mmCIF file of C-alpha atoms in Angstrom:
data_model
loop_
_atom_site.group_PDB
_atom_site.id
_atom_site.type_symbol
_atom_site.label_atom_id
_atom_site.label_comp_id
_atom_site.label_asym_id
_atom_site.label_seq_id
_atom_site.Cartn_x
_atom_site.Cartn_y
_atom_site.Cartn_z
ATOM 1 C CA MET A 16 -20.492 -16.001 44.213
ATOM 2 C CA ALA A 17 -19.843 -15.843 40.325
ATOM 3 C CA GLU A 18 -21.685 -13.132 38.938
ATOM 4 C CA ASN A 19 -23.560 -13.779 35.950
ATOM 5 C CA ILE A 20 -22.036 -11.794 32.543
ATOM 6 C CA THR A 21 -24.176 -13.934 30.255
ATOM 7 C CA SER A 22 -26.523 -11.246 29.146
ATOM 8 C CA LYS A 23 -26.123 -7.388 28.788
ATOM 9 C CA SER A 24 -28.701 -6.408 31.158
ATOM 10 C CA ALA A 25 -26.845 -8.395 34.142
ATOM 11 C CA ARG A 26 -23.193 -6.673 33.173
ATOM 12 C CA GLU A 27 -25.187 -3.496 33.409
ATOM 13 C CA LYS A 28 -25.851 -3.975 36.792
ATOM 14 C CA LEU A 29 -22.346 -4.764 37.832
ATOM 15 C CA ALA A 30 -19.938 -2.929 39.686
ATOM 16 C CA ALA A 31 -17.328 -1.172 37.657
ATOM 17 C CA ARG A 32 -13.880 -2.469 39.170
ATOM 18 C CA LYS A 33 -10.375 -3.168 37.502
ATOM 19 C CA GLU A 34 -10.846 -6.950 38.377
ATOM 20 C CA PRO A 35 -12.709 -8.575 35.485
ATOM 21 C CA TYR A 36 -16.360 -10.841 36.230
ATOM 22 C CA TRP A 37 -15.752 -14.537 35.185
ATOM 23 C CA SER A 38 -17.150 -16.905 33.535
ATOM 24 C CA ARG A 39 -16.173 -20.440 33.042
ATOM 25 C CA LEU A 40 -16.549 -21.695 29.019
ATOM 26 C CA GLU A 41 -14.833 -24.966 30.007
ATOM 27 C CA ALA A 42 -11.830 -26.876 31.817
ATOM 28 C CA GLY A 43 -9.376 -24.530 32.269
ATOM 29 C CA LEU A 44 -11.076 -21.835 30.115
ATOM 30 C CA TYR A 45 -12.350 -18.590 31.358
ATOM 31 C CA LEU A 46 -14.054 -15.404 29.948
ATOM 32 C CA GLY A 47 -13.888 -12.206 31.811
ATOM 33 C CA TYR A 48 -15.783 -8.924 31.493
ATOM 34 C CA ARG A 49 -13.947 -5.756 33.017
ATOM 35 C CA ARG A 50 -16.874 -3.278 33.778
ATOM 36 C CA ALA A 51 -16.084 0.160 32.852
ATOM 37 C CA GLU A 52 -16.941 3.441 34.833
ATOM 38 C CA GLN A 53 -18.144 5.228 31.737
ATOM 39 C CA GLY A 54 -18.483 3.547 28.033
ATOM 40 C CA GLN A 55 -18.624 0.093 26.830
ATOM 41 C CA GLY A 56 -16.707 -2.892 28.880
ATOM 42 C CA THR A 57 -14.039 -5.031 27.521
ATOM 43 C CA TRP A 58 -13.252 -9.092 27.559
ATOM 44 C CA ILE A 59 -10.194 -10.936 28.424
ATOM 45 C CA ALA A 60 -9.848 -14.817 28.262
ATOM 46 C CA ARG A 61 -7.761 -16.982 30.847
ATOM 47 C CA ARG A 62 -6.458 -20.046 30.429
ATOM 48 C CA ARG A 63 -4.314 -22.656 32.546
ATOM 49 C CA ASP A 64 -1.535 -24.131 30.419
ATOM 50 C CA GLU A 65 0.175 -27.962 31.078
ATOM 51 C CA ALA A 66 2.161 -26.382 33.729
ATOM 52 C CA GLY A 67 -0.194 -24.840 35.767
ATOM 53 C CA LYS A 68 0.589 -21.258 34.490
ATOM 54 C CA GLN A 69 -2.104 -18.949 33.946
ATOM 55 C CA LYS A 70 -1.994 -17.029 30.313
ATOM 56 C CA TYR A 71 -4.462 -14.086 29.843
ATOM 57 C CA HIS A 72 -5.133 -12.479 26.371
ATOM 58 C CA ALA A 73 -7.173 -8.952 25.781
ATOM 59 C CA LEU A 74 -10.263 -9.471 23.400
ATOM 60 C CA GLY A 75 -11.508 -6.177 23.117
ATOM 61 C CA THR A 76 -15.213 -5.139 23.060
ATOM 62 C CA PHE A 77 -18.064 -7.127 21.834
ATOM 63 C CA ALA A 78 -21.791 -6.281 22.367
ATOM 64 C CA GLU A 79 -22.598 -10.118 23.056
ATOM 65 C CA PHE A 80 -21.432 -12.530 25.352
ATOM 66 C CA ASP A 81 -21.538 -15.133 22.746
ATOM 67 C CA ASP A 82 -19.071 -13.147 20.172
ATOM 68 C CA ALA A 83 -16.365 -13.030 23.285
ATOM 69 C CA ALA A 84 -16.715 -16.456 23.688
ATOM 70 C CA ARG A 85 -15.936 -17.248 20.518
ATOM 71 C CA ALA A 86 -12.795 -15.015 20.516
ATOM 72 C CA ALA A 87 -11.981 -16.626 23.180
ATOM 73 C CA ASN A 88 -12.200 -20.085 22.074
ATOM 74 C CA ARG A 89 -10.487 -19.401 18.990
ATOM 75 C CA TRP A 90 -7.366 -17.614 21.135
ATOM 76 C CA ALA A 91 -7.212 -20.752 22.923
ATOM 77 C CA GLN A 92 -7.089 -22.851 20.000
ATOM 78 C CA ALA A 93 -4.658 -21.205 18.406
ATOM 79 C CA VAL A 94 -2.603 -21.212 21.442
ATOM 80 C CA ASP A 95 -3.179 -24.993 21.348
ATOM 81 C CA ALA A 96 -1.931 -25.314 17.589
ATOM 82 C CA GLY A 97 1.399 -23.366 18.464
ATOM 83 C CA VAL A 98 0.505 -19.930 17.755
ATOM 84 C CA SER A 99 2.868 -17.841 19.473
ATOM 85 C CA THR A 100 0.651 -16.150 22.580
ATOM 86 C CA HIS A 101 3.109 -13.008 22.573
ATOM 87 C CA GLY A 102 1.428 -10.121 20.189
ATOM 88 C CA MET A 103 3.812 -8.741 17.448
ATOM 89 C CA THR A 104 2.772 -6.130 15.660
ATOM 90 C CA ILE A 105 3.232 -5.544 11.786
ATOM 91 C CA THR A 106 6.113 -3.688 11.776
ATOM 92 C CA GLN A 107 7.620 -6.335 14.034
ATOM 93 C CA VAL A 108 6.236 -8.990 11.695
ATOM 94 C CA CYS A 109 8.159 -7.426 8.376
ATOM 95 C CA ALA A 110 11.137 -7.054 10.264
ATOM 96 C CA HIS A 111 10.985 -10.740 10.883
ATOM 97 C CA TYR A 112 10.162 -11.346 7.403
ATOM 98 C CA VAL A 113 13.428 -9.059 6.249
ATOM 99 C CA THR A 114 15.603 -11.379 8.418
ATOM 100 C CA ASP A 115 14.277 -14.730 7.155
ATOM 101 C CA LEU A 116 14.748 -12.783 3.032
ATOM 102 C CA ARG A 117 18.262 -11.731 4.020
ATOM 103 C CA THR A 118 19.028 -15.939 4.900
ATOM 104 C CA ARG A 119 17.202 -17.195 1.848
ATOM 105 C CA LYS A 120 17.508 -14.655 -1.163
ATOM 106 C CA GLY A 121 20.812 -12.320 0.039
ATOM 107 C CA SER A 122 20.821 -8.621 0.951
ATOM 108 C CA LYS A 123 19.818 -7.230 -2.434
ATOM 109 C CA SER A 124 16.419 -8.597 -1.700
ATOM 110 C CA ALA A 125 16.097 -7.799 1.894
ATOM 111 C CA ASN A 126 17.555 -4.408 1.878
ATOM 112 C CA ASP A 127 14.359 -3.370 -1.125
ATOM 113 C CA ALA A 128 11.771 -5.204 1.109
ATOM 114 C CA LYS A 129 13.289 -3.403 4.281
ATOM 115 C CA GLY A 130 12.945 0.049 2.491
ATOM 116 C CA ARG A 131 9.472 -0.549 1.038
ATOM 117 C CA PHE A 132 8.393 -1.194 4.879
ATOM 118 C CA ARG A 133 10.302 1.617 5.999
ATOM 119 C CA ARG A 134 8.372 3.684 3.636
ATOM 120 C CA LEU A 135 4.733 2.354 3.918
ATOM 121 C CA VAL A 136 4.374 0.228 7.049
ATOM 122 C CA ASP A 137 6.901 1.614 9.825
ATOM 123 C CA SER A 138 5.367 5.001 10.398
ATOM 124 C CA ALA A 139 1.565 4.033 9.383
ATOM 125 C CA SER A 140 -1.097 3.750 11.534
ATOM 126 C CA ILE A 141 -1.099 -0.302 10.207
ATOM 127 C CA GLY A 142 2.460 -0.788 11.288
ATOM 128 C CA LYS A 143 1.385 -0.318 14.853
ATOM 129 C CA LEU A 144 -1.495 -3.101 14.693
ATOM 130 C CA ASP A 145 -1.097 -5.872 16.696
ATOM 131 C CA VAL A 146 -1.061 -8.695 13.625
ATOM 132 C CA ALA A 147 -3.693 -10.943 15.423
ATOM 133 C CA LYS A 148 -6.532 -7.863 15.147
ATOM 134 C CA LEU A 149 -5.398 -7.114 11.224
ATOM 135 C CA LYS A 150 -8.526 -6.953 9.359
ATOM 136 C CA THR A 151 -9.552 -6.716 6.138
ATOM 137 C CA SER A 152 -10.711 -3.221 5.920
ATOM 138 C CA HIS A 153 -6.909 -2.401 7.588
ATOM 139 C CA VAL A 154 -5.044 -3.328 4.669
ATOM 140 C CA ARG A 155 -7.683 -2.358 1.797
ATOM 141 C CA ALA A 156 -7.552 1.073 3.270
ATOM 142 C CA TRP A 157 -3.316 1.068 3.234
ATOM 143 C CA ILE A 158 -3.576 0.302 -0.341
ATOM 144 C CA ALA A 159 -6.012 2.919 -1.214
ATOM 145 C CA ALA A 160 -4.092 5.508 0.537
ATOM 146 C CA GLN A 161 -1.003 4.755 -1.569
ATOM 147 C CA VAL A 162 -2.605 5.383 -4.599
ATOM 148 C CA GLU A 163 -4.763 8.504 -3.481
ATOM 149 C CA MET A 164 -1.168 9.849 -2.075
ATOM 150 C CA ASP A 165 0.606 9.399 -6.008
ATOM 151 C CA GLU A 166 -3.182 10.001 -7.759
ATOM 152 C CA ALA A 167 -1.910 13.882 -6.300
ATOM 153 C CA ASP A 168 0.896 13.807 -8.415
ATOM 154 C CA ALA A 169 -0.688 12.133 -11.486
ATOM 155 C CA GLU A 170 -0.492 13.571 -14.943
ATOM 156 C CA ASP A 171 -2.515 11.258 -16.768
ATOM 157 C CA GLU A 172 -4.311 7.864 -16.322
ATOM 158 C CA ASP A 173 -1.186 6.066 -16.881
ATOM 159 C CA ASP A 174 0.471 7.311 -14.055
ATOM 160 C CA LEU A 175 -2.760 6.306 -12.092
ATOM 161 C CA ARG A 176 -2.173 2.795 -13.757
ATOM 162 C CA ARG A 177 1.369 2.809 -12.793
ATOM 163 C CA ALA A 178 0.415 3.917 -9.114
ATOM 164 C CA LYS A 179 -1.422 0.972 -9.019
ATOM 165 C CA ASP A 180 0.552 -1.480 -10.180
ATOM 166 C CA SER A 181 3.480 -0.314 -7.615
ATOM 167 C CA ALA A 182 0.734 -0.828 -4.716
ATOM 168 C CA ASN A 183 0.416 -4.206 -5.889
ATOM 169 C CA ARG A 184 4.211 -5.030 -5.608
ATOM 170 C CA ASN A 185 3.484 -2.949 -2.162
ATOM 171 C CA LEU A 186 0.672 -5.679 -1.193
ATOM 172 C CA ALA A 187 2.872 -8.435 -2.714
ATOM 173 C CA SER A 188 5.546 -7.805 -0.144
ATOM 174 C CA LEU A 189 3.237 -7.323 2.995
ATOM 175 C CA LYS A 190 1.383 -10.126 2.173
ATOM 176 C CA ALA A 191 4.665 -12.423 1.520
ATOM 177 C CA ALA A 192 5.460 -11.271 5.145
ATOM 178 C CA LEU A 193 2.218 -12.013 6.833
ATOM 179 C CA ASN A 194 2.252 -15.482 5.124
ATOM 180 C CA LEU A 195 5.481 -16.142 6.948
ATOM 181 C CA ALA A 196 3.991 -15.138 9.923
ATOM 182 C CA LEU A 197 1.395 -17.479 9.636
ATOM 183 C CA ARG A 198 3.712 -20.329 8.767
ATOM 184 C CA ASP A 199 5.826 -19.537 11.508
ATOM 185 C CA ARG A 200 2.755 -20.032 14.052
ATOM 186 C CA LEU A 201 2.680 -16.275 15.169
ATOM 187 C CA VAL A 202 -0.763 -15.586 13.923
ATOM 188 C CA ALA A 203 -3.342 -18.034 14.253
ATOM 189 C CA THR A 204 -5.326 -17.387 10.557
ATOM 190 C CA ASP A 205 -4.913 -15.404 7.677
ATOM 191 C CA ALA A 206 -8.322 -13.965 7.261
ATOM 192 C CA GLY A 207 -7.158 -10.610 7.778
ATOM 193 C CA TRP A 208 -5.616 -10.209 4.193
ATOM 194 C CA LYS A 209 -6.535 -13.385 2.174
ATOM 195 C CA THR A 210 -9.442 -11.579 0.542
ATOM 196 C CA VAL A 211 -7.509 -8.373 -0.741
ATOM 197 C CA GLY A 212 -7.122 -8.928 -4.368
ATOM 198 C CA LYS A 213 -4.122 -6.700 -5.854
ATOM 199 C CA PHE A 214 -5.443 -4.055 -9.041
ATOM 200 C CA ALA A 215 -6.361 -5.858 -12.273
ATOM 201 C CA SER A 216 -4.654 -5.111 -15.464
ATOM 202 C CA VAL A 217 -2.009 -2.319 -14.490
ATOM 203 C CA GLY A 218 1.228 -4.293 -15.049
ATOM 204 C CA ARG A 219 1.155 -4.571 -18.769
ATOM 205 C CA ARG A 220 3.714 -2.754 -20.891
ATOM 206 C CA ARG A 221 2.183 -0.122 -22.943
ATOM 207 C CA GLU A 222 0.669 -0.769 -26.240
ATOM 208 C CA ASP A 223 -0.288 2.663 -27.412
ATOM 209 C CA PHE A 224 1.728 3.897 -30.657
ATOM 210 C CA LEU A 225 1.396 6.960 -32.782
ATOM 211 C CA ASN A 226 2.654 6.402 -35.976
ATOM 212 C CA ALA A 227 3.850 9.308 -38.335
ATOM 213 C CA GLU A 228 0.645 10.113 -39.857
ATOM 214 C CA HIS A 229 -0.954 9.721 -36.442
ATOM 215 C CA ARG A 230 1.371 12.449 -34.890
ATOM 216 C CA LYS A 231 0.859 14.846 -37.422
ATOM 217 C CA ALA A 232 -3.059 14.650 -37.004
ATOM 218 C CA LEU A 233 -2.715 15.164 -33.358
ATOM 219 C CA LEU A 234 -0.637 17.976 -33.773
ATOM 220 C CA ALA A 235 -3.129 19.579 -36.407
ATOM 221 C CA ALA A 236 -6.046 18.889 -34.126
ATOM 222 C CA CYS A 237 -4.289 20.383 -31.198
ATOM 223 C CA PRO A 238 -4.665 24.424 -30.677
ATOM 224 C CA SER A 239 -1.387 26.343 -30.844
ATOM 225 C CA ASP A 240 -0.493 26.368 -27.608
ATOM 226 C CA LEU A 241 -0.757 22.526 -26.345
ATOM 227 C CA ALA A 242 0.924 21.373 -29.922
ATOM 228 C CA ASN A 243 3.921 23.197 -28.600
ATOM 229 C CA LEU A 244 3.813 21.362 -25.525
ATOM 230 C CA VAL A 245 3.043 17.823 -27.666
ATOM 231 C CA LYS A 246 5.813 18.738 -29.919
ATOM 232 C CA ALA A 247 8.134 19.113 -27.232
ATOM 233 C CA MET A 248 7.385 15.650 -25.613
ATOM 234 C CA LEU A 249 7.408 13.947 -28.933
ATOM 235 C CA LEU A 250 11.147 15.807 -29.824
ATOM 236 C CA THR A 251 12.322 14.656 -25.990
ATOM 237 C CA GLY A 252 10.839 11.899 -24.504
ATOM 238 C CA ALA A 253 10.181 13.613 -21.365
ATOM 239 C CA ARG A 254 7.418 13.619 -18.758
ATOM 240 C CA PRO A 255 4.481 16.092 -19.526
ATOM 241 C CA GLY A 256 5.332 17.476 -15.791
ATOM 242 C CA GLU A 257 8.886 17.905 -16.687
ATOM 243 C CA LEU A 258 8.297 20.220 -19.826
ATOM 244 C CA ALA A 259 5.552 22.065 -18.185
ATOM 245 C CA ARG A 260 8.126 23.216 -15.285
ATOM 246 C CA VAL A 261 10.556 24.227 -18.005
ATOM 247 C CA ARG A 262 11.734 27.829 -17.463
ATOM 248 C CA ALA A 263 12.863 30.129 -20.076
ATOM 249 C CA LEU A 264 16.177 29.994 -18.237
ATOM 250 C CA ASP A 265 16.320 25.995 -18.175
ATOM 251 C CA PHE A 266 17.379 26.086 -22.037
ATOM 252 C CA ASP A 267 20.849 26.699 -23.173
ATOM 253 C CA LYS A 268 20.800 27.849 -26.762
ATOM 254 C CA THR A 269 24.697 27.603 -26.740
ATOM 255 C CA LEU A 270 25.103 24.117 -25.674
ATOM 256 C CA GLY A 271 21.475 22.820 -27.042
ATOM 257 C CA THR A 272 20.453 21.225 -23.658
ATOM 258 C CA VAL A 273 17.699 21.604 -21.500
ATOM 259 C CA ALA A 274 17.610 21.054 -17.664
ATOM 260 C CA LEU A 275 14.511 18.977 -16.495
ATOM 261 C CA ASP A 276 13.092 18.744 -12.654
ATOM 262 C CA GLY A 277 10.984 15.539 -12.513
ATOM 263 C CA LYS A 278 10.333 12.567 -10.368
ATOM 264 C CA THR A 279 13.740 11.191 -10.577
ATOM 265 C CA GLY A 280 15.140 14.654 -9.734
ATOM 266 C CA ARG A 281 16.717 17.582 -11.450
ATOM 267 C CA ARG A 282 18.877 16.554 -15.058
ATOM 268 C CA VAL A 283 20.033 18.485 -18.210
ATOM 269 C CA VAL A 284 19.650 16.710 -21.227
ATOM 270 C CA THR A 285 20.741 16.844 -25.199
ATOM 271 C CA LEU A 286 18.596 18.001 -27.369
ATOM 272 C CA SER A 287 18.280 17.008 -31.360
ATOM 273 C CA THR A 288 19.373 19.962 -33.629
ATOM 274 C CA ALA A 289 15.841 19.527 -34.253
ATOM 275 C CA ALA A 290 14.277 20.157 -30.418
ATOM 276 C CA ALA A 291 16.951 22.792 -29.994
ATOM 277 C CA THR A 292 15.883 24.919 -32.795
ATOM 278 C CA PHE A 293 12.110 24.599 -31.711
ATOM 279 C CA PHE A 294 13.107 25.462 -27.880
ATOM 280 C CA ALA A 295 15.049 28.301 -29.395
ATOM 281 C CA ASP A 296 11.976 29.984 -31.384
ATOM 282 C CA LEU A 297 10.015 29.093 -28.017
ATOM 283 C CA SER A 298 12.287 31.237 -26.157
ATOM 284 C CA SER A 299 12.703 34.419 -28.356
ATOM 285 C CA SER A 300 9.678 35.783 -26.613
ATOM 286 C CA ARG A 301 10.671 34.174 -22.872
ATOM 287 C CA ILE A 302 13.084 35.453 -20.527
ATOM 288 C CA GLY A 303 14.214 34.383 -16.651
ATOM 289 C CA ASN A 304 11.708 32.485 -14.623
ATOM 290 C CA ALA A 305 8.916 32.793 -17.719
ATOM 291 C CA PRO A 306 7.585 29.021 -18.693
ATOM 292 C CA LEU A 307 9.260 28.020 -21.725
ATOM 293 C CA LEU A 308 6.152 26.300 -22.815
ATOM 294 C CA ALA A 309 2.913 28.155 -21.501
ATOM 295 C CA THR A 310 -0.509 28.209 -22.238
ATOM 296 C CA GLU A 311 -2.342 30.720 -24.576
ATOM 297 C CA TYR A 312 -2.619 32.749 -21.445
ATOM 298 C CA GLY A 313 0.968 32.399 -20.409
ATOM 299 C CA GLN A 314 0.551 30.456 -17.420
ATOM 300 C CA GLN A 315 2.449 27.332 -16.808
ATOM 301 C CA TRP A 316 0.669 23.910 -17.855
ATOM 302 C CA ASN A 317 -0.251 21.393 -15.503
ATOM 303 C CA LYS A 318 -2.728 18.056 -15.744
ATOM 304 C CA ASP A 319 -5.779 19.776 -15.259
ATOM 305 C CA SER A 320 -5.234 22.773 -17.597
ATOM 306 C CA TRP A 321 -4.252 20.255 -20.928
ATOM 307 C CA LYS A 322 -6.154 17.306 -19.630
ATOM 308 C CA LYS A 323 -9.783 18.065 -21.630
ATOM 309 C CA LEU A 324 -8.149 19.828 -24.314
ATOM 310 C CA PHE A 325 -5.735 16.666 -25.409
ATOM 311 C CA LYS A 326 -8.619 14.183 -25.141
ATOM 312 C CA GLN A 327 -10.863 16.753 -27.761
ATOM 313 C CA ALA A 328 -7.848 16.448 -29.908
ATOM 314 C CA VAL A 329 -7.468 13.122 -29.816
ATOM 315 C CA GLN A 330 -10.864 13.018 -30.619
ATOM 316 C CA ASP A 331 -10.798 15.045 -33.650
ATOM 317 C CA ALA A 332 -7.630 13.411 -34.703
ATOM 318 C CA GLU A 333 -9.576 10.395 -34.422
ATOM 319 C CA LEU A 334 -7.041 8.609 -32.678
ATOM 320 C CA PRO A 335 -7.334 5.556 -30.334
ATOM 321 C CA PRO A 336 -9.344 6.809 -27.070
ATOM 322 C CA THR A 337 -6.890 5.336 -24.672
ATOM 323 C CA THR A 338 -4.118 7.761 -26.138
ATOM 324 C CA VAL A 339 -3.335 10.026 -23.430
ATOM 325 C CA MET A 340 -0.336 12.422 -22.890
ATOM 326 C CA TYR A 341 1.960 9.688 -21.484
ATOM 327 C CA THR A 342 1.336 8.217 -25.062
ATOM 328 C CA LEU A 343 3.975 10.689 -26.541
ATOM 329 C CA ARG A 344 6.578 10.038 -24.087
ATOM 330 C CA HIS A 345 6.103 6.067 -25.005
ATOM 331 C CA VAL A 346 6.312 7.347 -28.680
ATOM 332 C CA ALA A 347 9.116 8.787 -28.537
ATOM 333 C CA ILE A 348 11.391 5.965 -26.316
ATOM 334 C CA THR A 349 10.381 3.208 -28.776
ATOM 335 C CA GLU A 350 11.479 5.648 -31.817
ATOM 336 C CA LEU A 351 14.863 6.264 -30.382
ATOM 337 C CA ILE A 352 15.224 2.793 -29.751
ATOM 338 C CA ASN A 353 14.187 1.162 -32.816
ATOM 339 C CA ALA A 354 16.612 3.721 -34.130
ATOM 340 C CA GLY A 355 19.255 1.589 -32.872
ATOM 341 C CA MET A 356 20.347 4.123 -29.455
ATOM 342 C CA ASP A 357 21.759 2.305 -26.734
ATOM 343 C CA SER A 358 19.460 1.840 -23.887
ATOM 344 C CA PHE A 359 21.596 3.415 -21.289
ATOM 345 C CA LEU A 360 21.769 6.893 -23.509
ATOM 346 C CA VAL A 361 17.629 6.507 -23.815
ATOM 347 C CA ALA A 362 17.037 5.839 -20.058
ATOM 348 C CA LYS A 363 19.624 8.970 -19.064
ATOM 349 C CA LEU A 364 17.744 11.008 -21.675
ATOM 350 C CA ALA A 365 14.223 9.996 -20.744
ATOM 351 C CA GLY A 366 15.168 10.003 -16.757
ATOM 352 C CA THR A 367 14.407 6.228 -16.187
ATOM 353 C CA SER A 368 16.401 3.232 -15.474
ATOM 354 C CA THR A 369 17.958 0.757 -18.122
ATOM 355 C CA ALA A 370 15.421 -2.130 -16.189
ATOM 356 C CA MET A 371 12.222 -0.132 -17.243
ATOM 357 C CA ILE A 372 13.798 0.072 -20.639
ATOM 358 C CA ASP A 373 14.235 -3.188 -21.166
ATOM 359 C CA LYS A 374 10.985 -4.158 -19.346
ATOM 360 C CA HIS A 375 8.742 -1.941 -21.443
ATOM 361 C CA TYR A 376 10.739 -1.475 -24.927
ATOM 362 C CA GLY A 377 12.924 -4.926 -24.849
ATOM 363 C CA ARG A 378 10.600 -6.498 -27.798
ATOM 364 C CA ALA A 379 11.764 -3.094 -29.887
ATOM 365 C CA LYS A 380 15.389 -3.449 -28.994
ATOM 366 C CA HIS A 381 15.342 -7.229 -29.827
ATOM 367 C CA ASP A 382 13.882 -6.474 -33.464
ATOM 368 C CA GLU A 383 15.998 -4.286 -34.369
ATOM 369 C CA THR A 384 19.120 -6.606 -32.969
ATOM 370 C CA ARG A 385 18.003 -9.317 -34.668
ATOM 371 C CA ALA A 386 17.630 -7.113 -38.306
ATOM 372 C CA LYS A 387 21.453 -6.294 -37.758
ATOM 373 C CA LEU A 388 21.566 -10.129 -37.217
ATOM 374 C CA ASP A 389 19.872 -10.730 -40.231
ATOM 375 C CA ALA A 390 21.816 -8.667 -42.368
ATOM 376 C CA VAL A 391 24.859 -10.837 -41.699
ATOM 377 C CA ALA A 392 25.604 -13.772 -44.118
ATOM 378 C CA ILE A 393 26.628 -16.514 -42.244
ATOM 379 C CA LEU A 394 25.926 -19.876 -43.702
#
């Protein structure tokens, strides 16, 4: 005799066993409940296909019979629509997308996506999830973890903006893989990711710029130790964290170079005469591993020690409140581009790529090129 599993009280009276207790939902479709020795029981759906073969699908835990029945019906409808009944993990879905991308767009795009998924999906908890069980909360947590990871190394607000911009690109790749799975009927619905949106206003080119008068006002408003760090950024275009880590022995007075260690690895950059003279003055009272650009207490700078001081200096100098330490790097690179320096050389000095230079400073390059073209009398 069939046991009643429609009410919670009835289910609690059932004997624990491996074989589920079944309830017929419609012709060929059954909902089963597996009573556990301890804890909550689990639900399973059973369906007979056109060939007469029984198919099973684990539904998980539900407090109410009606909720489990709806899940069983959704599964049956997905099967009827041609959705694969073989579960795929998010990692497998991403691999499926990489294969498709290689066919449609070539190895470069496929390898970029493959590397992105390897770093952020394959070894993460989201990668092990069955795509049919993916929830919006899973995707949101995955995105938040990326920003939190980069936030630990962020040096200012611009770093956080760029971290969110990077997370947006990663989300776009994941959603592209999931959407392909939907089109290929590997999953029945896009409800788990469709409503997850990207961070707004984080991919824009930086517009902040400080002219010569602004820079002088800022330096005058800074305490002497912070002024040295600000001046070093303007003279080199380096990242604030890179300059904070410079030791006395990293400066070569003879060659006029300084070794910087940052997010793109260690590099040795040539200094202008003004920068070399400035660094030489600083090194006269520093030796060995001592920080070349130190706080008034002789300690190495970090974002916590400069953030409030810099914000106060910006306010005292009456500069835009959006001015942050990274603005100084933007100013320096812009001036180098405006002076006609080659993008490759600027990228090498700044520790970035020519693609990033073109993306963020392309307008300055075109204006400088246009001025040279206009100087040539052709007609």
